[in-house]
Every structure is written in C-alpha cells, then in structure tokens.
mmCIF file of C-alpha atoms and ligand atoms in Angstrom:
data_model
loop_
_atom_site.group_PDB
_atom_site.id
_atom_site.type_symbol
_atom_site.label_atom_id
_atom_site.label_comp_id
_atom_site.label_asym_id
_atom_site.label_seq_id
_atom_site.Cartn_x
_atom_site.Cartn_y
_atom_site.Cartn_z
ATOM 1 C CA MET A 1 13.876 25.473 -2.779
ATOM 2 C CA LYS A 2 14.315 24.983 0.803
ATOM 3 C CA ILE A 3 12.323 24.356 3.865
ATOM 4 C CA THR A 4 12.488 27.086 6.687
ATOM 5 C CA ALA A 5 10.199 26.043 9.062
ATOM 6 C CA ILE A 6 7.844 23.364 10.213
ATOM 7 C CA ARG A 7 5.271 24.270 12.584
ATOM 8 C CA LEU A 8 2.838 21.872 14.510
ATOM 9 C CA THR A 9 -0.202 23.217 16.162
ATOM 10 C CA ARG A 10 -2.048 20.913 18.568
ATOM 11 C CA LEU A 11 -5.820 21.457 18.348
ATOM 12 C CA SER A 12 -8.686 19.894 20.424
ATOM 13 C CA LEU A 13 -12.403 20.021 19.726
ATOM 14 C CA PRO A 14 -14.445 19.442 22.878
ATOM 15 C CA LEU A 15 -17.274 16.875 21.936
ATOM 16 C CA ASP A 16 -20.801 17.526 23.745
ATOM 17 C CA PRO A 17 -22.645 14.939 23.382
ATOM 18 C CA PRO A 18 -19.499 12.584 23.305
ATOM 19 C CA PHE A 19 -18.751 10.276 20.507
ATOM 20 C CA ASN A 20 -19.158 6.525 21.186
ATOM 21 C CA ALA A 21 -16.848 4.856 18.521
ATOM 22 C CA ALA A 22 -17.568 1.270 17.732
ATOM 23 C CA TRP A 23 -13.567 0.641 17.926
ATOM 24 C CA ASP A 24 -13.036 2.375 21.111
ATOM 25 C CA PRO A 25 -13.985 1.092 24.512
ATOM 26 C CA ALA A 26 -13.957 4.718 26.078
ATOM 27 C CA PRO A 27 -16.366 7.452 24.648
ATOM 28 C CA ARG A 28 -14.418 10.441 23.074
ATOM 29 C CA ILE A 29 -15.070 13.823 24.754
ATOM 30 C CA ALA A 30 -12.722 15.565 22.554
ATOM 31 C CA PHE A 31 -11.364 15.260 19.117
ATOM 32 C CA PRO A 32 -7.647 15.965 18.758
ATOM 33 C CA ALA A 33 -5.980 17.096 15.666
ATOM 34 C CA THR A 34 -2.474 18.280 14.868
ATOM 35 C CA LEU A 35 -2.113 20.800 11.898
ATOM 36 C CA VAL A 36 1.415 20.569 10.158
ATOM 37 C CA GLU A 37 2.504 23.842 8.386
ATOM 38 C CA VAL A 38 5.692 23.729 6.268
ATOM 39 C CA GLU A 39 7.304 26.939 5.050
ATOM 40 C CA THR A 40 9.831 27.730 2.319
ATOM 41 C CA ASP A 41 12.391 29.941 1.610
ATOM 42 C CA THR A 42 10.297 31.075 -1.220
ATOM 43 C CA GLY A 43 7.260 32.033 0.825
ATOM 44 C CA LEU A 44 5.008 29.094 -0.061
ATOM 45 C CA VAL A 45 3.155 27.215 2.866
ATOM 46 C CA GLY A 46 2.019 23.767 2.641
ATOM 47 C CA VAL A 47 -0.458 22.319 5.257
ATOM 48 C CA GLY A 48 -1.196 18.499 6.354
ATOM 49 C CA SER A 49 -2.825 16.770 9.057
ATOM 50 C CA GLY A 50 -3.624 13.156 10.118
ATOM 51 C CA ASP A 51 -1.440 11.276 12.227
ATOM 52 C CA THR A 52 -0.663 12.978 15.534
ATOM 53 C CA MET A 53 3.158 13.828 14.811
ATOM 54 C CA ASP A 54 3.874 12.990 18.575
ATOM 55 C CA GLY A 55 7.973 13.218 19.124
ATOM 56 C CA PHE A 56 8.475 15.093 15.615
ATOM 57 C CA ALA A 57 10.451 17.352 17.423
ATOM 58 C CA ALA A 58 13.550 15.109 17.785
ATOM 59 C CA TYR A 59 13.492 14.698 13.929
ATOM 60 C CA GLU A 60 12.814 18.114 12.651
ATOM 61 C CA HIS A 61 16.435 19.083 12.005
ATOM 62 C CA LEU A 62 16.663 16.323 9.376
ATOM 63 C CA PHE A 63 14.115 18.114 7.323
ATOM 64 C CA LEU A 64 14.992 21.859 7.919
ATOM 65 C CA GLY A 65 17.093 22.904 4.870
ATOM 66 C CA THR A 66 16.266 20.253 2.454
ATOM 67 C CA ASP A 67 14.243 20.608 -0.715
ATOM 68 C CA PRO A 68 10.601 20.052 -0.494
ATOM 69 C CA LEU A 69 10.421 19.170 -4.020
ATOM 70 C CA GLN A 70 12.631 16.286 -3.799
ATOM 71 C CA ILE A 71 9.544 14.198 -2.651
ATOM 72 C CA LEU A 72 10.936 10.553 -2.984
ATOM 73 C CA ASN A 73 13.998 11.741 -0.899
ATOM 74 C CA GLN A 74 11.433 13.241 1.720
ATOM 75 C CA VAL A 75 9.272 10.056 1.663
ATOM 76 C CA ARG A 76 12.277 7.847 2.415
ATOM 77 C CA ARG A 77 13.396 10.244 5.113
ATOM 78 C CA ILE A 78 10.127 9.908 6.852
ATOM 79 C CA GLU A 79 10.190 5.951 6.546
ATOM 80 C CA THR A 80 13.887 5.957 8.366
ATOM 81 C CA ILE A 81 12.106 7.529 11.259
ATOM 82 C CA ASN A 82 9.113 5.186 11.113
ATOM 83 C CA PHE A 83 11.279 2.486 11.985
ATOM 84 C CA HIS A 84 12.133 4.097 15.309
ATOM 85 C CA GLY A 85 9.140 6.596 15.981
ATOM 86 C CA GLY A 86 6.144 8.089 14.531
ATOM 87 C CA ARG A 87 4.738 8.190 11.242
ATOM 88 C CA TYR A 88 5.070 11.480 10.042
ATOM 89 C CA TRP A 89 2.881 11.450 6.894
ATOM 90 C CA PRO A 90 0.943 14.625 7.531
ATOM 91 C CA LEU A 91 4.201 16.206 6.757
ATOM 92 C CA GLU A 92 4.187 14.558 3.252
ATOM 93 C CA ALA A 93 1.174 15.767 2.636
ATOM 94 C CA ALA A 94 2.156 19.395 3.282
ATOM 95 C CA LEU A 95 5.065 18.759 1.105
ATOM 96 C CA TRP A 96 2.635 17.907 -1.729
ATOM 97 C CA ASP A 97 0.617 20.990 -0.988
ATOM 98 C CA ILE A 98 3.689 22.887 -1.714
ATOM 99 C CA LEU A 99 4.484 20.878 -4.933
ATOM 100 C CA GLY A 100 1.094 21.236 -6.050
ATOM 101 C CA GLN A 101 1.355 25.024 -5.623
ATOM 102 C CA VAL A 102 4.549 25.220 -7.544
ATOM 103 C CA ALA A 103 2.975 23.265 -10.206
ATOM 104 C CA GLY A 104 -0.007 25.565 -10.342
ATOM 105 C CA LEU A 105 -2.158 22.092 -10.134
ATOM 106 C CA PRO A 106 -4.246 20.082 -7.716
ATOM 107 C CA VAL A 107 -2.347 17.418 -6.177
ATOM 108 C CA SER A 108 -4.794 14.828 -7.747
ATOM 109 C CA VAL A 109 -3.367 15.594 -11.127
ATOM 110 C CA LEU A 110 0.227 15.169 -10.001
ATOM 111 C CA PHE A 111 -1.036 11.629 -8.855
ATOM 112 C CA GLY A 112 -2.289 10.632 -12.232
ATOM 113 C CA GLY A 113 -5.528 13.178 -12.672
ATOM 114 C CA ALA A 114 -7.729 10.260 -13.390
ATOM 115 C CA ARG A 115 -10.852 11.818 -11.876
ATOM 116 C CA ASP A 116 -12.120 15.142 -10.372
ATOM 117 C CA ARG A 117 -14.526 13.460 -8.086
ATOM 118 C CA LEU A 118 -15.260 10.129 -6.483
ATOM 119 C CA PRO A 119 -18.556 8.972 -5.335
ATOM 120 C CA ALA A 120 -18.576 9.065 -1.294
ATOM 121 C CA TYR A 121 -19.836 6.490 1.133
ATOM 122 C CA ALA A 122 -21.288 7.657 4.455
ATOM 123 C CA SER A 123 -18.830 5.986 6.986
ATOM 124 C CA SER A 124 -20.604 5.641 10.198
ATOM 125 C CA GLY A 125 -18.691 5.079 13.657
ATOM 126 C CA GLU A 126 -21.203 4.796 16.571
ATOM 127 C CA LEU A 127 -22.945 2.082 17.899
ATOM 128 C CA LYS A 128 -26.792 2.553 17.288
ATOM 129 C CA SER A 129 -29.780 0.530 17.701
ATOM 130 C CA PRO A 130 -30.827 -1.476 14.728
ATOM 131 C CA GLU A 131 -33.773 1.197 14.104
ATOM 132 C CA ALA A 132 -31.565 4.103 14.430
ATOM 133 C CA ARG A 133 -28.850 2.759 12.073
ATOM 134 C CA ALA A 134 -31.615 1.766 9.350
ATOM 135 C CA ASP A 135 -32.878 5.495 9.898
ATOM 136 C CA SER A 136 -29.523 6.812 9.466
ATOM 137 C CA ALA A 137 -28.820 4.988 6.398
ATOM 138 C CA LEU A 138 -32.368 6.376 4.986
ATOM 139 C CA ALA A 139 -31.293 9.979 5.771
ATOM 140 C CA ALA A 140 -27.706 9.567 4.262
ATOM 141 C CA ARG A 141 -29.327 8.184 1.035
ATOM 142 C CA GLU A 142 -31.554 11.160 1.121
ATOM 143 C CA ARG A 143 -28.827 13.387 1.131
ATOM 144 C CA GLY A 144 -27.074 11.846 -1.975
ATOM 145 C CA PHE A 145 -25.004 9.135 -0.581
ATOM 146 C CA LYS A 146 -24.814 5.772 -2.603
ATOM 147 C CA ALA A 147 -23.663 3.289 -0.034
ATOM 148 C CA VAL A 148 -23.102 3.391 3.929
ATOM 149 C CA LYS A 149 -20.666 1.619 6.182
ATOM 150 C CA ILE A 150 -21.752 0.091 9.427
ATOM 151 C CA ARG A 151 -19.067 -0.717 12.135
ATOM 152 C CA ILE A 152 -19.859 -4.066 14.240
ATOM 153 C CA ALA A 153 -18.231 -4.196 17.774
ATOM 154 C CA ARG A 154 -16.849 -7.545 18.631
ATOM 155 C CA HIS A 155 -18.442 -7.480 21.714
ATOM 156 C CA ARG A 156 -21.967 -6.610 20.234
ATOM 157 C CA LEU A 157 -22.170 -8.911 17.302
ATOM 158 C CA PHE A 158 -25.828 -10.025 17.633
ATOM 159 C CA ASP A 159 -26.972 -6.125 17.632
ATOM 160 C CA GLY A 160 -24.460 -5.320 14.881
ATOM 161 C CA ILE A 161 -25.724 -7.803 12.526
ATOM 162 C CA ALA A 162 -29.276 -6.922 13.345
ATOM 163 C CA ALA A 163 -28.228 -3.235 12.450
ATOM 164 C CA VAL A 164 -27.195 -4.481 8.955
ATOM 165 C CA ARG A 165 -30.280 -6.542 8.635
ATOM 166 C CA ALA A 166 -32.559 -3.617 9.514
ATOM 167 C CA THR A 167 -30.672 -1.138 7.218
ATOM 168 C CA ARG A 168 -31.053 -3.773 4.093
ATOM 169 C CA GLU A 169 -34.724 -4.207 4.825
ATOM 170 C CA ALA A 170 -34.940 -0.272 4.994
ATOM 171 C CA VAL A 171 -32.901 0.554 1.993
ATOM 172 C CA GLY A 172 -33.775 -2.153 -0.251
ATOM 173 C CA PRO A 173 -31.392 -4.054 -2.639
ATOM 174 C CA ASP A 174 -30.243 -1.384 -4.863
ATOM 175 C CA PHE A 175 -27.933 0.421 -2.074
ATOM 176 C CA ASP A 176 -24.591 -0.516 -1.085
ATOM 177 C CA ILE A 177 -23.803 -1.558 2.305
ATOM 178 C CA MET A 178 -20.251 -2.056 3.887
ATOM 179 C CA VAL A 179 -19.455 -3.752 7.184
ATOM 180 C CA ASP A 180 -16.453 -3.168 9.163
ATOM 181 C CA LEU A 181 -15.431 -5.416 11.997
ATOM 182 C CA ASN A 182 -11.981 -3.467 13.025
ATOM 183 C CA GLN A 183 -9.986 -6.740 13.986
ATOM 184 C CA MET A 184 -6.854 -5.663 12.178
ATOM 185 C CA TRP A 185 -5.308 -3.112 14.708
ATOM 186 C CA ARG A 186 -6.318 -1.815 18.303
ATOM 187 C CA MET A 187 -6.589 1.238 20.404
ATOM 188 C CA SER A 188 -3.518 1.421 22.407
ATOM 189 C CA GLY A 189 -4.034 -0.610 25.738
ATOM 190 C CA ASP A 190 -6.878 -2.883 24.202
ATOM 191 C CA ILE A 191 -5.549 -6.302 24.715
ATOM 192 C CA GLU A 192 -8.530 -8.420 24.285
ATOM 193 C CA ALA A 193 -8.183 -11.356 21.910
ATOM 194 C CA ALA A 194 -9.515 -10.867 18.206
ATOM 195 C CA LEU A 195 -12.671 -12.925 17.066
ATOM 196 C CA PRO A 196 -12.112 -16.618 16.301
ATOM 197 C CA LEU A 197 -11.910 -17.676 12.598
ATOM 198 C CA ALA A 198 -15.015 -19.913 12.928
ATOM 199 C CA GLN A 199 -17.216 -16.960 14.334
ATOM 200 C CA VAL A 200 -16.234 -14.611 11.656
ATOM 201 C CA GLN A 201 -16.827 -17.124 8.974
ATOM 202 C CA ARG A 202 -20.219 -17.441 10.170
ATOM 203 C CA ILE A 203 -20.601 -13.591 10.467
ATOM 204 C CA ALA A 204 -19.346 -13.096 7.066
ATOM 205 C CA GLY A 205 -21.959 -15.732 5.743
ATOM 206 C CA GLU A 206 -24.629 -13.943 7.162
ATOM 207 C CA LEU A 207 -23.429 -10.398 5.942
ATOM 208 C CA ASN A 208 -23.082 -12.026 2.383
ATOM 209 C CA ASP A 209 -26.536 -13.214 2.523
ATOM 210 C CA LEU A 210 -27.456 -9.460 3.272
ATOM 211 C CA GLY A 211 -25.773 -8.472 0.003
ATOM 212 C CA VAL A 212 -22.873 -6.567 1.927
ATOM 213 C CA LEU A 213 -20.424 -5.241 -0.732
ATOM 214 C CA TRP A 214 -17.328 -5.703 1.564
ATOM 215 C CA LEU A 215 -16.298 -6.873 4.908
ATOM 216 C CA GLU A 216 -13.508 -5.001 6.254
ATOM 217 C CA GLU A 217 -10.939 -6.145 8.602
ATOM 218 C CA PRO A 218 -12.500 -9.495 9.887
ATOM 219 C CA LEU A 219 -9.317 -10.689 11.425
ATOM 220 C CA PRO A 220 -5.843 -9.863 12.396
ATOM 221 C CA GLN A 221 -3.513 -8.894 9.994
ATOM 222 C CA ALA A 222 -1.198 -11.926 10.388
ATOM 223 C CA ASP A 223 -4.006 -14.122 9.255
ATOM 224 C CA VAL A 224 -4.161 -14.008 5.632
ATOM 225 C CA VAL A 225 -4.977 -17.684 5.417
ATOM 226 C CA GLY A 226 -8.133 -17.005 7.487
ATOM 227 C CA ALA A 227 -9.190 -14.076 5.212
ATOM 228 C CA LYS A 228 -8.703 -16.378 2.105
ATOM 229 C CA ARG A 229 -10.893 -19.122 3.868
ATOM 230 C CA VAL A 230 -13.527 -16.674 4.668
ATOM 231 C CA ARG A 231 -13.725 -15.424 0.957
ATOM 232 C CA ALA A 232 -13.546 -18.990 -0.270
ATOM 233 C CA ALA A 233 -16.306 -20.161 2.042
ATOM 234 C CA THR A 234 -18.828 -17.142 1.588
ATOM 235 C CA GLY A 235 -17.820 -15.301 -1.615
ATOM 236 C CA ILE A 236 -17.773 -11.970 0.403
ATOM 237 C CA GLN A 237 -15.337 -9.322 -0.727
ATOM 238 C CA ILE A 238 -12.788 -8.554 2.045
ATOM 239 C CA ALA A 239 -11.357 -5.149 2.567
ATOM 240 C CA GLY A 240 -8.139 -4.360 4.888
ATOM 241 C CA GLY A 241 -4.832 -2.536 5.254
ATOM 242 C CA GLU A 242 -6.087 0.924 6.499
ATOM 243 C CA MET A 243 -3.210 1.365 9.202
ATOM 244 C CA VAL A 244 -0.423 -1.053 7.741
ATOM 245 C CA ARG A 245 2.826 0.397 9.052
ATOM 246 C CA SER A 246 5.147 -0.316 6.104
ATOM 247 C CA MET A 247 5.160 -0.759 2.296
ATOM 248 C CA ALA A 248 6.973 -4.083 2.519
ATOM 249 C CA GLU A 249 4.020 -5.270 4.751
ATOM 250 C CA LEU A 250 1.468 -4.050 2.062
ATOM 251 C CA SER A 251 3.288 -5.541 -0.718
ATOM 252 C CA ALA A 252 3.488 -8.938 0.842
ATOM 253 C CA LEU A 253 -0.166 -8.723 1.410
ATOM 254 C CA ILE A 254 -0.969 -7.850 -1.980
ATOM 255 C CA GLU A 255 1.669 -10.748 -3.286
ATOM 256 C CA ALA A 256 -0.529 -12.930 -0.811
ATOM 257 C CA ASP A 257 -3.732 -11.838 -2.452
ATOM 258 C CA ALA A 258 -4.870 -11.109 1.047
ATOM 259 C CA PHE A 259 -7.842 -8.818 0.089
ATOM 260 C CA ASP A 260 -10.106 -7.570 -2.560
ATOM 261 C CA ILE A 261 -9.879 -4.010 -1.295
ATOM 262 C CA TYR A 262 -6.700 -2.202 -0.051
ATOM 263 C CA GLN A 263 -7.302 0.800 2.042
ATOM 264 C CA PRO A 264 -3.848 2.495 3.224
ATOM 265 C CA ASP A 265 -4.844 5.592 4.569
ATOM 266 C CA VAL A 266 -2.405 8.181 2.908
ATOM 267 C CA VAL A 267 -1.847 10.312 6.187
ATOM 268 C CA LEU A 268 -1.717 7.415 8.487
ATOM 269 C CA ALA A 269 -0.407 4.110 7.013
ATOM 270 C CA VAL A 270 2.265 4.391 4.307
ATOM 271 C CA GLY A 271 2.124 8.104 2.994
ATOM 272 C CA LEU A 272 0.737 9.739 -0.265
ATOM 273 C CA TYR A 273 3.534 8.485 -2.665
ATOM 274 C CA ARG A 274 3.484 4.839 -1.316
ATOM 275 C CA ALA A 275 -0.245 4.675 -1.539
ATOM 276 C CA ARG A 276 0.071 5.106 -5.429
ATOM 277 C CA GLN A 277 2.209 2.432 -5.370
ATOM 278 C CA VAL A 278 -0.102 0.074 -3.374
ATOM 279 C CA ALA A 279 -2.779 1.319 -6.131
ATOM 280 C CA GLU A 280 -0.906 0.381 -8.853
ATOM 281 C CA SER A 281 0.051 -2.946 -7.707
ATOM 282 C CA ALA A 282 -3.538 -3.813 -6.522
ATOM 283 C CA ASN A 283 -4.870 -2.712 -9.941
ATOM 284 C CA LEU A 284 -2.329 -4.758 -11.905
ATOM 285 C CA ARG A 285 -3.816 -7.644 -10.259
ATOM 286 C CA HIS A 286 -7.261 -6.806 -10.721
ATOM 287 C CA ARG A 287 -7.822 -5.751 -7.069
ATOM 288 C CA LEU A 288 -9.009 -2.441 -5.667
ATOM 289 C CA PHE A 289 -7.739 0.639 -3.886
ATOM 290 C CA THR A 290 -9.591 2.916 -1.765
ATOM 291 C CA PRO A 291 -8.234 4.661 1.237
ATOM 292 C CA HIS A 292 -9.374 4.617 4.760
ATOM 293 C CA THR A 293 -9.827 8.352 5.531
ATOM 294 C CA TRP A 294 -10.950 8.698 9.209
ATOM 295 C CA SER A 295 -8.961 11.569 10.611
ATOM 296 C CA ASN A 296 -10.106 15.075 9.984
ATOM 297 C CA GLY A 297 -10.931 17.296 6.712
ATOM 298 C CA LEU A 298 -7.419 17.773 6.101
ATOM 299 C CA GLY A 299 -6.657 14.123 6.267
ATOM 300 C CA LEU A 300 -9.716 13.310 4.053
ATOM 301 C CA LEU A 301 -8.786 15.751 1.606
ATOM 302 C CA ALA A 302 -5.237 14.366 1.173
ATOM 303 C CA ASN A 303 -6.658 10.925 0.718
ATOM 304 C CA LEU A 304 -9.277 12.588 -1.875
ATOM 305 C CA HIS A 305 -6.398 13.980 -3.745
ATOM 306 C CA VAL A 306 -4.649 10.408 -4.029
ATOM 307 C CA ALA A 307 -7.611 8.559 -4.519
ATOM 308 C CA ALA A 308 -9.076 10.739 -7.522
ATOM 309 C CA GLY A 309 -5.631 10.730 -9.167
ATOM 310 C CA VAL A 310 -5.191 7.162 -9.306
ATOM 311 C CA ASP A 311 -8.783 6.160 -9.978
ATOM 312 C CA ALA A 312 -9.621 4.410 -6.736
ATOM 313 C CA GLY A 313 -12.930 2.958 -6.052
ATOM 314 C CA PRO A 314 -15.783 2.041 -5.977
ATOM 315 C CA TYR A 315 -16.314 4.799 -3.336
ATOM 316 C CA LEU A 316 -14.300 6.960 -1.345
ATOM 317 C CA GLU A 317 -14.768 6.857 2.587
ATOM 318 C CA PHE A 318 -16.587 9.977 3.921
ATOM 319 C CA PRO A 319 -16.686 9.954 7.794
ATOM 320 C CA TYR A 320 -20.377 11.079 8.392
ATOM 321 C CA ASP A 321 -22.622 9.790 11.250
ATOM 322 C CA PRO A 322 -24.785 12.701 12.644
ATOM 323 C CA PRO A 323 -25.650 13.995 15.161
ATOM 324 C CA GLY A 324 -22.153 12.494 16.865
ATOM 325 C CA TRP A 325 -19.909 13.078 13.717
ATOM 326 C CA THR A 326 -20.896 15.594 11.265
ATOM 327 C CA PRO A 327 -18.534 17.615 8.547
ATOM 328 C CA GLU A 328 -18.618 20.553 10.834
ATOM 329 C CA ARG A 329 -17.218 18.502 13.744
ATOM 330 C CA ARG A 330 -14.702 16.321 11.537
ATOM 331 C CA ASP A 331 -13.384 19.709 9.903
ATOM 332 C CA PHE A 332 -13.429 21.869 12.597
ATOM 333 C CA PHE A 333 -10.540 23.789 11.773
ATOM 334 C CA MET A 334 -11.322 24.410 7.997
ATOM 335 C CA GLU A 335 -13.991 24.721 5.841
ATOM 336 C CA PRO A 336 -16.120 21.464 5.749
ATOM 337 C CA LEU A 337 -15.680 19.397 2.914
ATOM 338 C CA ASP A 338 -19.064 17.888 1.648
ATOM 339 C CA ILE A 339 -20.587 15.869 -1.069
ATOM 340 C CA ASP A 340 -22.490 17.389 -3.853
ATOM 341 C CA ALA A 341 -26.208 16.549 -4.858
ATOM 342 C CA ASN A 342 -25.023 13.423 -6.887
ATOM 343 C CA GLY A 343 -23.229 12.102 -3.882
ATOM 344 C CA ASP A 344 -19.761 12.918 -5.066
ATOM 345 C CA LEU A 345 -16.787 14.361 -3.240
ATOM 346 C CA ARG A 346 -14.944 16.895 -5.685
ATOM 347 C CA VAL A 347 -11.331 17.622 -5.657
ATOM 348 C CA PRO A 348 -10.884 21.286 -5.181
ATOM 349 C CA HIS A 349 -10.001 23.189 -8.440
ATOM 350 C CA VAL A 350 -7.068 25.137 -7.305
ATOM 351 C CA PRO A 351 -3.121 24.587 -6.748
ATOM 352 C CA GLY A 352 -2.242 22.187 -3.824
ATOM 353 C CA LEU A 353 -4.433 20.360 -1.699
ATOM 354 C CA GLY A 354 -6.761 23.494 -1.879
ATOM 355 C CA ALA A 355 -7.731 23.372 1.905
ATOM 356 C CA GLN A 356 -9.274 26.604 3.447
ATOM 357 C CA ILE A 357 -7.968 26.691 6.914
ATOM 358 C CA ASP A 358 -10.099 28.504 9.275
ATOM 359 C CA TRP A 359 -7.332 30.424 11.374
ATOM 360 C CA ASP A 360 -9.705 31.716 14.057
ATOM 361 C CA ALA A 361 -10.783 28.400 14.702
ATOM 362 C CA VAL A 362 -7.155 27.150 14.919
ATOM 363 C CA ARG A 363 -6.569 29.942 17.641
ATOM 364 C CA ARG A 364 -9.728 28.726 19.521
ATOM 365 C CA TYR A 365 -8.820 25.170 19.586
ATOM 366 C CA THR A 366 -5.279 25.407 19.899
ATOM 367 C CA VAL A 367 -3.999 23.300 23.438
HETATM 368 MG MG1 LIG B 1 -11.828 0.551 8.844
#
C-alpha cells in the first residue's frame, strides 16, 4: 500500500462570545484547527487533527509513496522532522485510522484493546468566579461527570484557590477535583517567570487539604527536584508532561520518577505509538498514564483510542466548560463526541478512529 496524497485543510471557528483561557493572556476570538487527510492507492482515506501542521509542505515528499502500514518507520520519519520543524503527529493519527480500516478494527484494539470506554472528567479552561466555578461543577456532576479539573492562573492564585474551595464545598467529599497550574510550557511570547517553588509548595498544601486528586504542571519541566519536594512535603499527586517534545525527555522524567501521572497528548507531544510506550513504562513503575486531550474532537478521539487501548486512567480529559467551550464548539467540523449517562466516553465501534467528519462544516470554516 502507498500514500498517494496528504491534504491539509485549515479551519477557523469564530468564537462569539470569546473564550478566556486561563493559560493564555489574550482572549481567543477564533478557534483554529487543521484537518489532515491521507489517501492511499487502495482508495482508503485516514483523518487526523491536533497540532497545526505548520510548515509540513516542506516535508510532504518524505511520506508520499511510502507504505502507511509500516507505522514504526512512519513514526521515526516524523521524529526526524521534529528535530528541525513541527510535530506532525496528526499525520500519525491519520495513518492509524488507515491501519484500523485495513484491520477492520477500532484503533483502540490495535493499542491493546483493554477498554471500550473510559470515565471522562470535565476539564474546564476559563477563569470564573468561585461561585460560577462551583455552579459549573454541580452542573457537570448533574450531566454525569465524576470529576472536574480547574485551572488556576499564575497571576490570580488567590481567586483560583477560592474557586477550588467553593467547588469542594458545593460537591462534597465524594467527587474528584483536579487542579492545573500550567507552569510547564508557555504560549509563544509569554516570557513571565514561573511561580517560585516556595509559593507552589504553599498552594499544593492548601489544595491537598481540599482533597485535590492531582496537581498538574505546578513547576517548569526542568524542576524535577522541585516536583519531588512538593510531593514529599504535601503528599499531593503531581501530573505532567502533556506537551513534552521527545520520547527521550519523557523517558528521563519517568526514570527520575518526576510525576505520579504522565499526560503526553498523542497528537501534540510524542505521537500515538510512543504514548503507548510511555503508558507501559509508567505502569511498570506503578505510575499512571492519562493523556492531555485539549485540541479538538478529532484530537480527543485519537487520545481516546490510545487511552482505552492501554487501560489509561483513572479518567480521560474531556475539554468541557460551557458556555465558552461546548462539545459543539470543540468538535465543530465533525459529529461531536459526548459522554454517556454514566459519565463514560465510549470508543466508536467501527474500524479506524471512527470520526464522522461534517464536510459541510469543513467547507464553511475553511480559511
Ligand atoms: Mg494541563
């Protein structure tokens, strides 16, 4: 089998009202996405999305004419480009979509087939008042979610902790709350210093007292010693690694026992194949893997397949923060993914990734 064409379609969904992400000083007025379609000489088409694929035209020729089924070679090929340019993991997702179609199996089965669904947590992204954040957690619980994640902005720590406290008071003790400080990577151009270790330790102590299940990315990636000190001093679990750029870096973090939970996004960090290796390395050391999923519905779907296949847990991230971020906005170019009444996100029971692309929406939002 040979790859005969790779099509990239740039999409942009205007956001009205805008989305005020906790990790981004500028409100988002549009949500971009890149849809990757890979065509083969046998007429199969695979789709993927996630990272932007910026600059891919310079490397497209390295893939045309190659065999999509030689997946390890394709992963290595993408890794050689990662050194010089972008991270083209949405292309790998599209290749797995083809592999699944050839095998007649959901991609999750090719990754281990451990589960056909995973419990999802409502992952919030906007800064809201403590009252509004507590109300949103109650509404999420009402909808079936068993857990929520709250993002705290580094310039509004007091408000953030107040939001976690208000949420805990509203939901009671039997509902999981996670907190993300987003200190491990930055939006381009954001050169402000990370939070000092002593301050992070104080925050971690307060959050631990509020029964927070995990504290995500409290420190820069290099500060493995700091992460260990925070864990030892407070007992809180630490999660991280969502955007780590190479498998070598992730392996070093696991070797150093940097975190309790490893979160590489399969379409942003190190790809699908390598994410399975991360999951296995983490599990061998009695640590957890559950990927970051914050791109769009197709990126979430690729993460769902890998996560279900390798038995990730305890929850899968489900980006959800209405009215700013709904499944309809997040998945604007496809049939939106949603949880069932139990709070689980189910793997589609069809060969490949099982995305139902809305081609009218693709045409409407192409830029
Ligand atoms: Mg995060």
